[in-house]
Coordinates of C-alpha atoms in Angstrom, one line a residue:
M104 CA 159.7 -44.9 110.0
L105 CA 157.4 -42.8 108.0
D106 CA 154.2 -44.4 106.8
V107 CA 154.3 -45.0 103.1
L108 CA 151.5 -43.5 101.0
Y109 CA 151.7 -43.7 97.3
N110 CA 149.7 -41.9 94.7
V111 CA 151.0 -42.7 91.2
V112 CA 150.1 -40.2 88.6
A113 CA 150.7 -41.3 85.0
Q114 CA 151.9 -38.8 82.4
T115 CA 152.8 -40.5 79.2
N116 CA 155.6 -38.9 77.2
S117 CA 154.2 -39.8 73.8
S118 CA 150.8 -38.1 74.2
I119 CA 152.1 -34.7 75.0
T120 CA 155.5 -34.5 73.2
N121 CA 155.6 -31.0 71.7
V122 CA 158.6 -29.8 69.7
I123 CA 158.7 -26.0 69.2
N124 CA 160.8 -23.5 67.3
A125 CA 160.8 -25.5 64.1
N126 CA 162.2 -22.5 62.3
V127 CA 165.6 -22.6 64.1
N128 CA 168.5 -24.9 63.2
P129 CA 168.6 -27.7 65.9
S130 CA 172.1 -28.7 64.9
T131 CA 173.4 -25.3 66.2
M132 CA 170.6 -24.2 68.6
G133 CA 169.1 -27.4 70.0
K134 CA 165.4 -28.1 70.4
W135 CA 162.8 -28.4 73.1
R136 CA 160.0 -30.9 73.8
E137 CA 157.4 -31.3 76.6
I138 CA 157.4 -34.7 78.3
G139 CA 155.2 -34.7 81.4
N140 CA 154.1 -33.2 84.6
T141 CA 155.8 -32.9 88.0
T142 CA 152.5 -33.0 90.0
V143 CA 154.1 -30.8 92.6
A144 CA 155.8 -27.5 91.8
A145 CA 159.5 -28.1 91.2
M146 CA 161.1 -25.6 93.6
H147 CA 163.9 -28.0 94.3
I148 CA 165.1 -31.0 92.2
V149 CA 167.8 -33.5 92.4
L150 CA 168.8 -36.5 90.3
V151 CA 168.6 -39.5 92.7
R152 CA 168.8 -42.4 90.3
P153 CA 169.9 -42.5 86.6
T154 CA 166.2 -42.4 85.6
K155 CA 164.6 -40.6 88.6
I156 CA 164.3 -37.0 89.6
L157 CA 163.3 -36.1 93.2
I158 CA 161.1 -33.1 93.2
I159 CA 160.4 -31.0 96.3
D160 CA 158.1 -28.0 96.7
R161 CA 156.9 -26.1 99.7
A162 CA 153.7 -27.2 101.5
E163 CA 150.9 -25.9 99.2
K164 CA 147.9 -27.1 97.3
N165 CA 149.5 -29.0 94.5
P166 CA 147.6 -31.4 92.1
A167 CA 149.3 -34.4 93.8
M168 CA 147.4 -35.6 96.9
Y169 CA 147.6 -38.3 99.4
P170 CA 144.7 -40.9 99.8
D171 CA 143.6 -39.1 103.0
G172 CA 143.0 -35.9 101.1
R173 CA 146.1 -33.9 102.1
Y174 CA 148.1 -32.0 99.5
A175 CA 151.5 -33.5 98.6
Y176 CA 154.6 -31.4 98.1
T177 CA 157.2 -33.9 97.1
S178 CA 157.4 -36.6 94.4
E179 CA 159.7 -38.7 92.4
Y180 CA 159.5 -38.4 88.6
D181 CA 160.5 -41.5 86.5
L182 CA 162.2 -40.4 83.3
T183 CA 161.5 -43.8 81.7
T184 CA 157.8 -44.1 82.3
G185 CA 156.8 -40.5 82.7
R186 CA 155.1 -41.3 86.0
S187 CA 155.2 -39.4 89.3
R188 CA 155.2 -41.2 92.7
T189 CA 154.0 -39.1 95.6
L190 CA 156.3 -39.2 98.6
N191 CA 155.7 -38.2 102.2
L192 CA 157.1 -35.3 104.3
K193 CA 156.0 -33.9 107.7
T194 CA 157.7 -30.5 107.6
N195 CA 157.6 -27.5 105.2
T196 CA 160.5 -27.6 102.8
F197 CA 160.0 -24.1 101.5
C198 CA 163.4 -22.7 100.3
S199 CA 165.4 -25.4 101.9
A200 CA 168.9 -26.8 101.0
G201 CA 170.4 -30.2 100.2
S202 CA 173.4 -32.3 99.4
F203 CA 174.7 -35.9 99.6
F204 CA 176.7 -37.6 102.3
G205 CA 179.6 -39.6 101.1
N206 CA 177.6 -42.8 101.6
G207 CA 175.0 -41.6 99.1
T208 CA 172.2 -40.5 101.4
L209 CA 170.6 -37.2 100.5
I210 CA 170.2 -34.7 103.3
D211 CA 167.8 -31.8 103.1
S212 CA 167.6 -29.1 105.8
G213 CA 165.7 -26.0 106.7
G214 CA 162.4 -24.7 105.6
A215 CA 159.6 -22.4 106.7
E216 CA 156.4 -22.0 108.7
N217 CA 153.7 -24.6 109.4
I218 CA 151.1 -24.3 106.6
S219 CA 148.8 -26.5 104.5
G220 CA 148.9 -29.3 107.1
A221 CA 152.7 -29.4 107.3
Q222 CA 154.8 -28.7 110.4
A223 CA 157.3 -25.9 110.5
G224 CA 160.5 -26.9 108.7
F225 CA 162.9 -24.2 110.0
Q226 CA 164.8 -26.7 112.2
S227 CA 164.2 -29.9 110.2
V228 CA 166.5 -32.4 108.7
R229 CA 165.2 -34.9 106.1
L230 CA 167.0 -37.9 104.7
F231 CA 166.3 -39.9 101.5
N232 CA 167.9 -43.0 100.1
S233 CA 167.0 -43.8 96.5
C234 CA 165.6 -47.0 95.2
D235 CA 164.3 -48.6 92.0
D236 CA 161.3 -50.6 93.5
G237 CA 159.2 -47.7 94.7
S238 CA 159.7 -48.6 98.4
C239 CA 161.9 -45.6 99.4
D240 CA 160.6 -42.5 101.2
W241 CA 161.7 -39.6 103.3
L242 CA 162.8 -39.8 106.9
D243 CA 161.8 -36.5 108.5
F244 CA 163.3 -35.1 111.8
P245 CA 161.4 -32.0 112.6
A246 CA 163.6 -30.5 115.4
Y247 CA 167.1 -31.7 114.6
L248 CA 168.8 -28.4 113.9
E249 CA 169.9 -26.3 116.9
T250 CA 168.8 -23.1 115.1
A251 CA 166.3 -22.3 112.4
R252 CA 167.5 -22.1 108.8
W253 CA 165.7 -20.7 105.7
Y254 CA 167.6 -20.0 102.5
N255 CA 170.7 -21.9 103.7
T256 CA 173.4 -23.6 101.6
M257 CA 174.8 -27.1 101.9
V258 CA 177.8 -28.8 100.2
T259 CA 179.4 -32.2 100.2
L260 CA 182.9 -32.1 101.7
P261 CA 185.9 -34.2 100.5
D262 CA 185.7 -36.2 103.7
G263 CA 182.1 -37.2 103.0
R264 CA 180.5 -34.9 105.5
V265 CA 178.1 -32.2 104.6
F266 CA 178.6 -28.5 105.4
N267 CA 175.6 -26.3 106.2
I268 CA 175.8 -22.6 106.3
G269 CA 173.7 -19.4 106.7
G270 CA 170.1 -18.6 106.0
S271 CA 167.6 -16.8 108.2
I272 CA 165.7 -17.8 111.3
K273 CA 162.4 -16.5 110.0
A274 CA 160.6 -15.4 106.8
T275 CA 162.3 -12.5 105.2
G276 CA 163.1 -11.0 101.8
A277 CA 166.5 -9.4 101.9
N278 CA 168.2 -10.5 105.2
D279 CA 168.5 -8.3 108.3
N280 CA 170.0 -8.4 111.8
L281 CA 166.8 -9.7 113.3
A282 CA 166.4 -12.6 110.8
N283 CA 170.1 -13.4 110.1
N284 CA 171.5 -16.8 111.0
P285 CA 175.3 -16.1 110.7
T286 CA 176.4 -19.7 111.6
Y287 CA 177.6 -22.9 110.1
E288 CA 177.5 -26.6 111.2
F289 CA 178.6 -30.0 109.9
F290 CA 176.7 -33.3 109.4
P291 CA 176.9 -35.9 110.9
K292 CA 176.4 -33.5 113.8
E293 CA 179.5 -33.1 116.0
S294 CA 178.8 -29.9 117.9
N295 CA 176.5 -26.9 118.0
S296 CA 176.5 -24.4 115.2
T297 CA 179.4 -21.8 115.1
K298 CA 179.1 -18.1 114.5
F299 CA 180.5 -16.9 111.1
Q300 CA 181.4 -13.2 111.1
F301 CA 181.5 -13.2 107.3
L302 CA 177.7 -13.6 107.3
V303 CA 177.3 -10.6 109.6
D304 CA 179.6 -8.5 107.4
T305 CA 177.7 -9.3 104.2
L306 CA 174.2 -8.3 105.2
P307 CA 171.6 -7.8 103.7
Y308 CA 172.5 -9.9 100.7
N309 CA 173.8 -13.1 102.2
L310 CA 170.9 -15.7 101.7
Y311 CA 171.9 -18.8 99.8
P312 CA 175.6 -18.0 99.9
A313 CA 177.7 -19.5 97.1
V314 CA 179.9 -22.3 98.4
F315 CA 182.3 -24.6 96.4
V316 CA 184.9 -27.1 97.4
L317 CA 188.2 -25.9 96.0
P318 CA 190.6 -28.4 94.3
G319 CA 194.1 -28.7 95.7
P320 CA 196.4 -31.3 97.3
P321 CA 194.9 -34.1 99.4
D322 CA 195.6 -32.3 102.7
Q323 CA 194.0 -29.0 101.6
N324 CA 190.6 -28.2 103.2
W325 CA 189.4 -25.1 101.4
L326 CA 186.0 -23.7 100.4
Y327 CA 185.2 -20.7 98.2
I328 CA 182.4 -18.8 99.9
S329 CA 180.8 -15.6 98.6
A330 CA 177.8 -13.5 99.8
N331 CA 176.8 -10.0 98.8
K332 CA 179.9 -8.7 96.9
K333 CA 182.4 -10.3 99.3
A334 CA 184.3 -13.6 98.6
I335 CA 186.8 -15.6 100.7
I336 CA 188.7 -18.8 100.8
W337 CA 188.0 -20.6 104.1
D338 CA 189.5 -23.7 105.7
Y339 CA 186.8 -25.9 107.0
V340 CA 189.2 -27.9 109.3
T341 CA 191.0 -24.9 111.0
Q342 CA 187.7 -22.9 110.5
E343 CA 189.7 -19.8 109.6
I344 CA 189.8 -17.5 106.6
V345 CA 192.7 -18.4 104.3
R346 CA 192.4 -15.4 102.0
H347 CA 190.1 -12.4 101.4
L348 CA 189.4 -12.3 97.6
P349 CA 188.6 -9.1 95.7
D350 CA 185.1 -7.8 95.8
I351 CA 182.9 -9.1 93.0
P352 CA 182.2 -6.3 90.5
G353 CA 178.7 -5.1 89.8
G354 CA 175.8 -5.8 92.1
P355 CA 175.7 -8.3 95.0
R356 CA 174.3 -11.1 92.7
M357 CA 172.9 -12.9 95.8
Y358 CA 169.3 -13.6 96.8
P359 CA 166.9 -11.8 96.3
I360 CA 168.8 -10.1 93.5
T361 CA 169.9 -13.5 92.4
G362 CA 172.7 -14.0 89.9
T363 CA 174.2 -17.2 88.6
I364 CA 177.5 -18.2 90.2
F365 CA 179.4 -21.3 89.3
L366 CA 182.7 -23.2 89.5
L367 CA 184.1 -23.7 86.0
P368 CA 184.9 -27.3 84.9
L369 CA 188.1 -28.6 86.4
H370 CA 190.6 -30.0 83.9
Y371 CA 193.6 -32.3 84.5
E372 CA 195.6 -30.5 81.7
N373 CA 196.0 -27.4 83.9
N374 CA 196.2 -29.3 87.2
Y375 CA 192.5 -28.6 88.0
A376 CA 192.8 -24.8 88.2
A377 CA 189.7 -23.3 89.9
E378 CA 187.9 -20.4 88.3
I379 CA 184.6 -18.8 89.5
V380 CA 182.1 -17.1 87.3
A381 CA 179.3 -14.8 88.6
C382 CA 176.8 -13.7 86.0
G383 CA 173.8 -11.4 86.0
G384 CA 171.6 -10.7 89.0
S385 CA 169.6 -7.5 89.6
T386 CA 170.5 -4.0 90.7
G387 CA 167.8 -3.7 93.4
V388 CA 164.7 -5.1 95.0
T389 CA 162.0 -3.3 93.1
P390 CA 160.0 -4.7 90.1
E391 CA 161.6 -1.9 88.0
S392 CA 165.2 -2.8 89.0
K393 CA 167.4 -3.4 85.9
T394 CA 169.5 -6.6 85.7
E395 CA 173.3 -6.9 85.4
K396 CA 174.5 -7.4 81.8
D397 CA 177.9 -8.8 82.6
C398 CA 179.7 -11.7 84.1
A399 CA 182.7 -11.5 86.5
R400 CA 185.4 -14.3 86.3
L401 CA 188.2 -15.0 88.8
N402 CA 191.1 -17.4 88.3
L403 CA 191.9 -18.7 91.8
A404 CA 195.0 -20.5 90.6
R405 CA 196.8 -17.2 89.9
P406 CA 198.2 -15.3 92.9
N407 CA 196.7 -11.9 93.4
S408 CA 194.3 -12.3 90.5
N409 CA 191.3 -10.0 90.1
W410 CA 187.9 -10.4 88.6
T411 CA 187.6 -9.8 84.8
L412 CA 184.3 -8.7 83.2
E413 CA 182.7 -9.9 80.1
P414 CA 179.3 -9.4 78.5
F415 CA 176.5 -11.7 79.6
G416 CA 175.4 -12.7 76.1
D417 CA 174.1 -10.2 73.5
F418 CA 170.7 -9.3 75.0
D419 CA 169.4 -5.8 75.6
T420 CA 168.8 -6.9 79.2
G421 CA 170.8 -8.9 81.7
R422 CA 169.3 -11.9 83.5
L423 CA 168.5 -12.8 87.1
M424 CA 167.5 -16.2 88.5
G425 CA 169.3 -18.1 85.7
D426 CA 170.1 -21.8 86.3
Y427 CA 173.4 -23.1 85.2
I428 CA 174.1 -26.7 84.0
H429 CA 177.5 -28.3 83.5
M430 CA 177.3 -29.9 80.1
P431 CA 179.3 -33.1 79.2
D432 CA 181.4 -31.2 76.6
G433 CA 182.7 -28.8 79.2
K434 CA 180.4 -25.9 78.4
I435 CA 177.8 -24.3 80.7
L436 CA 174.2 -23.9 79.7
I437 CA 172.2 -21.1 81.4
V438 CA 168.4 -21.3 81.3
N439 CA 165.4 -19.7 83.0
G440 CA 165.2 -16.4 84.7
A441 CA 163.9 -12.8 84.1
G442 CA 165.3 -9.6 82.6
M443 CA 164.0 -7.1 85.3
G444 CA 163.0 -7.1 88.9
F445 CA 164.1 -9.3 91.8
A446 CA 163.4 -12.8 93.2
G447 CA 160.2 -12.9 95.2
W448 CA 156.5 -13.4 95.3
D449 CA 154.3 -11.5 92.9
T450 CA 151.7 -9.4 94.7
G451 CA 148.1 -8.2 94.0
N452 CA 145.5 -10.4 92.3
I453 CA 145.0 -11.9 88.9
T454 CA 143.4 -8.7 87.5
N455 CA 145.9 -6.4 89.2
I456 CA 149.1 -8.4 89.3
Q457 CA 152.4 -6.8 90.3
H458 CA 155.3 -9.0 89.1
S459 CA 158.4 -9.0 91.3
A460 CA 160.3 -10.1 88.2
R461 CA 159.4 -9.5 84.6
L462 CA 160.7 -10.0 81.0
P463 CA 160.9 -13.8 81.2
Q464 CA 164.2 -15.0 79.6
K465 CA 163.2 -18.1 77.5
I466 CA 166.3 -18.1 75.3
P467 CA 169.1 -20.2 76.9
L468 CA 172.8 -19.2 76.6
L469 CA 175.6 -21.6 76.1
Y470 CA 178.9 -20.5 77.7
D471 CA 182.2 -21.8 76.3
P472 CA 184.9 -21.1 79.0
K473 CA 187.7 -21.8 76.5
A474 CA 186.5 -19.3 73.8
P475 CA 188.0 -15.9 73.5
L476 CA 186.7 -13.1 75.7
G477 CA 183.6 -11.5 74.2
H478 CA 182.8 -14.7 72.2
R479 CA 181.9 -17.1 74.9
F480 CA 178.1 -17.0 74.8
T481 CA 175.8 -18.5 72.1
R482 CA 172.0 -18.3 71.9
M483 CA 170.1 -21.5 71.9
A484 CA 166.5 -22.3 70.8
E485 CA 163.8 -20.5 72.7
A486 CA 161.8 -22.5 75.3
K487 CA 158.0 -22.5 75.3
Y488 CA 157.1 -21.8 78.9
V489 CA 157.9 -19.0 81.3
R490 CA 160.4 -20.1 84.0
V491 CA 160.9 -17.3 86.5
Y492 CA 161.0 -17.5 90.3
H493 CA 161.3 -21.0 91.7
S494 CA 162.4 -22.6 88.4
T495 CA 164.9 -25.5 88.2
A496 CA 167.0 -27.4 85.7
T497 CA 169.5 -30.2 85.7
L498 CA 171.5 -32.4 83.3
I499 CA 170.3 -36.0 83.0
P500 CA 172.4 -39.0 82.0
D501 CA 171.3 -39.1 78.3
G502 CA 172.9 -35.7 77.8
T503 CA 169.7 -33.7 77.6
V504 CA 168.5 -31.1 80.2
F505 CA 165.4 -31.5 82.4
V506 CA 163.7 -28.1 83.0
A507 CA 160.8 -27.6 85.4
G508 CA 159.2 -25.4 87.9
S509 CA 158.4 -21.6 88.1
N510 CA 156.0 -20.4 90.7
P511 CA 156.1 -16.7 91.6
N512 CA 152.6 -16.9 93.2
A513 CA 151.9 -16.9 96.9
L514 CA 149.1 -19.4 96.2
V515 CA 149.0 -22.0 93.4
C516 CA 147.7 -20.2 90.4
D517 CA 147.0 -21.8 87.0
T518 CA 145.5 -18.7 85.4
C519 CA 148.1 -16.1 86.3
E520 CA 150.2 -14.6 83.5
Y521 CA 153.2 -16.4 85.1
P522 CA 151.4 -19.5 86.4
T523 CA 152.4 -22.2 88.9
E524 CA 154.1 -24.4 86.3
Y525 CA 154.0 -28.2 86.4
R526 CA 154.9 -29.0 82.8
I527 CA 158.3 -30.5 82.2
E528 CA 160.5 -29.5 79.2
I529 CA 163.5 -31.3 77.9
F530 CA 166.2 -29.3 76.0
T531 CA 168.2 -31.4 73.5
P532 CA 171.5 -29.6 73.0
P533 CA 173.1 -29.2 69.5
Y534 CA 175.7 -31.9 70.2
L535 CA 173.0 -34.5 69.9
L536 CA 171.6 -33.1 66.7
N537 CA 174.7 -32.3 64.6
G538 CA 175.1 -35.8 63.0
T539 CA 178.2 -36.8 64.9
P540 CA 178.3 -40.6 65.5
R541 CA 177.1 -41.2 69.1
P542 CA 178.7 -43.8 71.4
I543 CA 176.6 -46.5 72.9
I544 CA 177.8 -47.8 76.3
R545 CA 178.4 -51.5 76.2
S546 CA 180.2 -52.2 79.5
I547 CA 182.3 -50.7 82.2
A548 CA 185.0 -52.6 84.2
G549 CA 183.9 -55.8 82.5
T550 CA 180.2 -55.6 83.5
T551 CA 177.1 -54.7 81.5
A552 CA 175.1 -54.3 84.8
F553 CA 175.7 -50.6 85.1
N554 CA 173.2 -48.0 86.4
S555 CA 171.6 -50.6 88.6
I556 CA 170.7 -50.0 92.2
I557 CA 174.3 -50.6 93.1
P558 CA 176.6 -48.2 91.3
I559 CA 180.0 -49.2 89.8
Q560 CA 182.4 -49.3 92.7
T561 CA 185.6 -47.3 92.0
T562 CA 188.5 -45.7 93.8
Y563 CA 190.5 -42.5 93.2
G564 CA 193.1 -42.8 90.5
E565 CA 191.7 -46.1 89.2
I566 CA 191.9 -46.9 85.5
V567 CA 188.5 -48.0 84.4
T568 CA 187.9 -49.7 81.0
I569 CA 184.7 -48.7 79.2
S570 CA 183.6 -50.5 76.0
I571 CA 181.5 -48.6 73.5
N572 CA 179.8 -49.3 70.2
L573 CA 180.7 -46.6 67.8
D574 CA 180.7 -46.5 64.0
D575 CA 183.4 -43.9 63.5
P576 CA 186.9 -44.8 62.2
I577 CA 188.3 -41.5 63.3
A578 CA 186.7 -41.3 66.7
N579 CA 188.0 -38.8 69.3
I580 CA 186.9 -40.0 72.7
T581 CA 186.9 -37.8 75.7
A582 CA 185.4 -38.3 79.2
A583 CA 184.1 -36.2 82.1
L584 CA 182.9 -36.9 85.6
I585 CA 179.9 -34.8 86.7
H586 CA 178.0 -34.4 89.9
H587 CA 174.6 -32.8 89.1
G588 CA 174.0 -31.1 92.4
F589 CA 170.9 -30.2 94.4
V590 CA 169.1 -27.5 92.5
T591 CA 167.0 -24.6 93.9
H592 CA 166.9 -20.8 93.5
S593 CA 169.7 -20.8 90.9
Q594 CA 171.9 -22.7 93.3
H595 CA 173.3 -26.1 92.2
M596 CA 174.7 -27.2 95.5
S597 CA 177.8 -29.5 95.1
A598 CA 177.5 -29.5 91.3
R599 CA 180.9 -30.2 89.8
Y600 CA 182.6 -31.1 86.5
V601 CA 186.0 -32.8 86.2
S602 CA 187.6 -33.8 82.9
L603 CA 189.0 -37.3 82.8
R604 CA 192.2 -38.3 81.1
I605 CA 192.0 -41.0 78.5
K606 CA 195.0 -43.3 78.9
K607 CA 194.2 -45.6 75.9
Q608 CA 191.7 -45.9 73.1
V609 CA 191.7 -49.3 71.4
P610 CA 189.6 -50.4 68.4
I611 CA 187.5 -53.5 69.1
P612 CA 184.7 -55.1 67.0
S613 CA 181.9 -52.5 66.5
G614 CA 183.6 -49.8 68.6
Y615 CA 186.4 -49.0 71.1
A616 CA 187.7 -50.0 74.5
V617 CA 188.6 -46.8 76.4
D618 CA 190.8 -46.7 79.5
V619 CA 189.7 -43.8 81.7
I620 CA 191.7 -42.5 84.6
L621 CA 189.5 -41.3 87.6
P622 CA 190.5 -38.2 89.6
P623 CA 193.5 -38.6 91.8
H624 CA 191.8 -37.8 95.2
H625 CA 188.8 -36.5 97.1
N626 CA 189.7 -32.8 96.7
I627 CA 189.1 -33.0 93.0
M628 CA 185.7 -34.8 93.2
P629 CA 184.2 -35.5 96.7
P630 CA 183.4 -39.2 97.4
G631 CA 180.2 -41.0 97.0
R632 CA 177.7 -42.1 94.4
H633 CA 175.4 -39.8 92.3
T634 CA 178.5 -39.0 90.3
Y635 CA 178.4 -39.9 86.6
I636 CA 181.0 -40.7 83.9
Y637 CA 180.1 -39.2 80.5
I638 CA 181.9 -40.6 77.4
L639 CA 181.9 -38.4 74.3
N640 CA 182.9 -38.7 70.7
K641 CA 184.0 -35.3 69.2
G642 CA 181.8 -33.6 71.9
T643 CA 178.7 -35.8 71.5
P644 CA 177.9 -37.7 74.7
A645 CA 177.0 -41.4 74.7
N646 CA 173.5 -42.7 75.0
T647 CA 173.8 -42.7 78.8
A648 CA 176.2 -41.7 81.5
I649 CA 177.4 -44.3 84.1
E650 CA 176.8 -43.8 87.8
I651 CA 179.8 -44.7 89.9
N652 CA 180.6 -44.7 93.6
L653 CA 183.9 -43.0 94.4
E654 CA 185.4 -44.5 97.5
R655 CA 188.2 -43.1 99.6
S656 CA 191.0 -45.6 100.0

């Protein structure tokens, strides 16, 4: 076991709350406020409890420190208290990957060189099980991987295993033959890694490949995988390519010319048809490189379909390094990023800085997949802080968005034009500010003890009754199931949205009892906890989402 060293850093929400952009209309554009400090740079984040965000940086000189004087690079932020608890790692997590096993354990793998007192993390695997009492910490296995991985991708599979793919075996910008790791493996570990020719064919832009579990019948085992401009459907059981998809239009949209690639929400009304969207990215790897101004969209449910293009908002520039967030109402929020350059370290010194990426994009875009072509993006209120390379964002259970990170500096720098950023912002979307009556969760499956350390136990296809307080005689209740994913470098690994069918909505004193039907099987939403039911009234989510544990029968 790891020794447990705690360094609690208090950051009270009330003392630094800062609402900006008072001149915009919050009911249509949302609003921002500052709530606290991550104490370590938020290069990677993941929601590990309904009120806790796990934060992972690389090994560097962060403000958080251990009692023995070493610099910390991982912490747990409590959304309720505004406090950060410093955690322990042995190995460097720089540009690593993560996902959850079906049993709820977080696995993080890969990393970089030994630095700042940390061991090399290239071949490391790290495990984390969340808690509420402050007793949990990392388990770190420094030499578990057969081969080194840096900028790899991980995803939770429908059988509860985790798939790990790609990366490089050493530090690099764009990948090359000497650094490339064109292999994949599965956890729990069954065999050595296997060569994947697709990652040879897609050099040099194949770091952090995009991977999504595709919906389908229970016996289907398909993944969408894209790198560079190539995309395929791949069977993870037969380990063969099922179909070569059309090349993605525009630039490669992969690290370090990072675009924003996501799986659209899955809806029961159209039998969970899968669509992929790839937005933005850069056109090259120079600071002067322009960004892509369009999005490409592909409907995988249609045979022989091709990508269609649409404008990436109405800005004069495109955007690279944007983070996408599945919102409870089925829309996609895109925050952070830059309008020129590429993903990488800034060079030079404070007085002669050379930004790898410039023109910070502080105005979020809200994407409505169901709106007509050309009318799908809406501008939101502008954020206060620059969020460029190494920024992160995630939805949290109250329906707001947690935004943190940004560190394009090779060394921690508080005085740079684009500083190492520790301040946390919360974006409150318009759906919480438009006056629509908001549901209050009363109980689920007959219990009021939800969002405790033990999630609500459920099975696929189960009908779950959720009781809500709601003062609205003409309520229109909808529901969604969201997995928030592991967030880093514009990747939201395993993030997923599934709409839920409402079987019955019955008035009760002070509100409604709502019967919600969970997804039919594991190919629609993979198993495990860290998956949340969101209840909405006319598009406005309830006061909290409910964590469930989906178990395979």
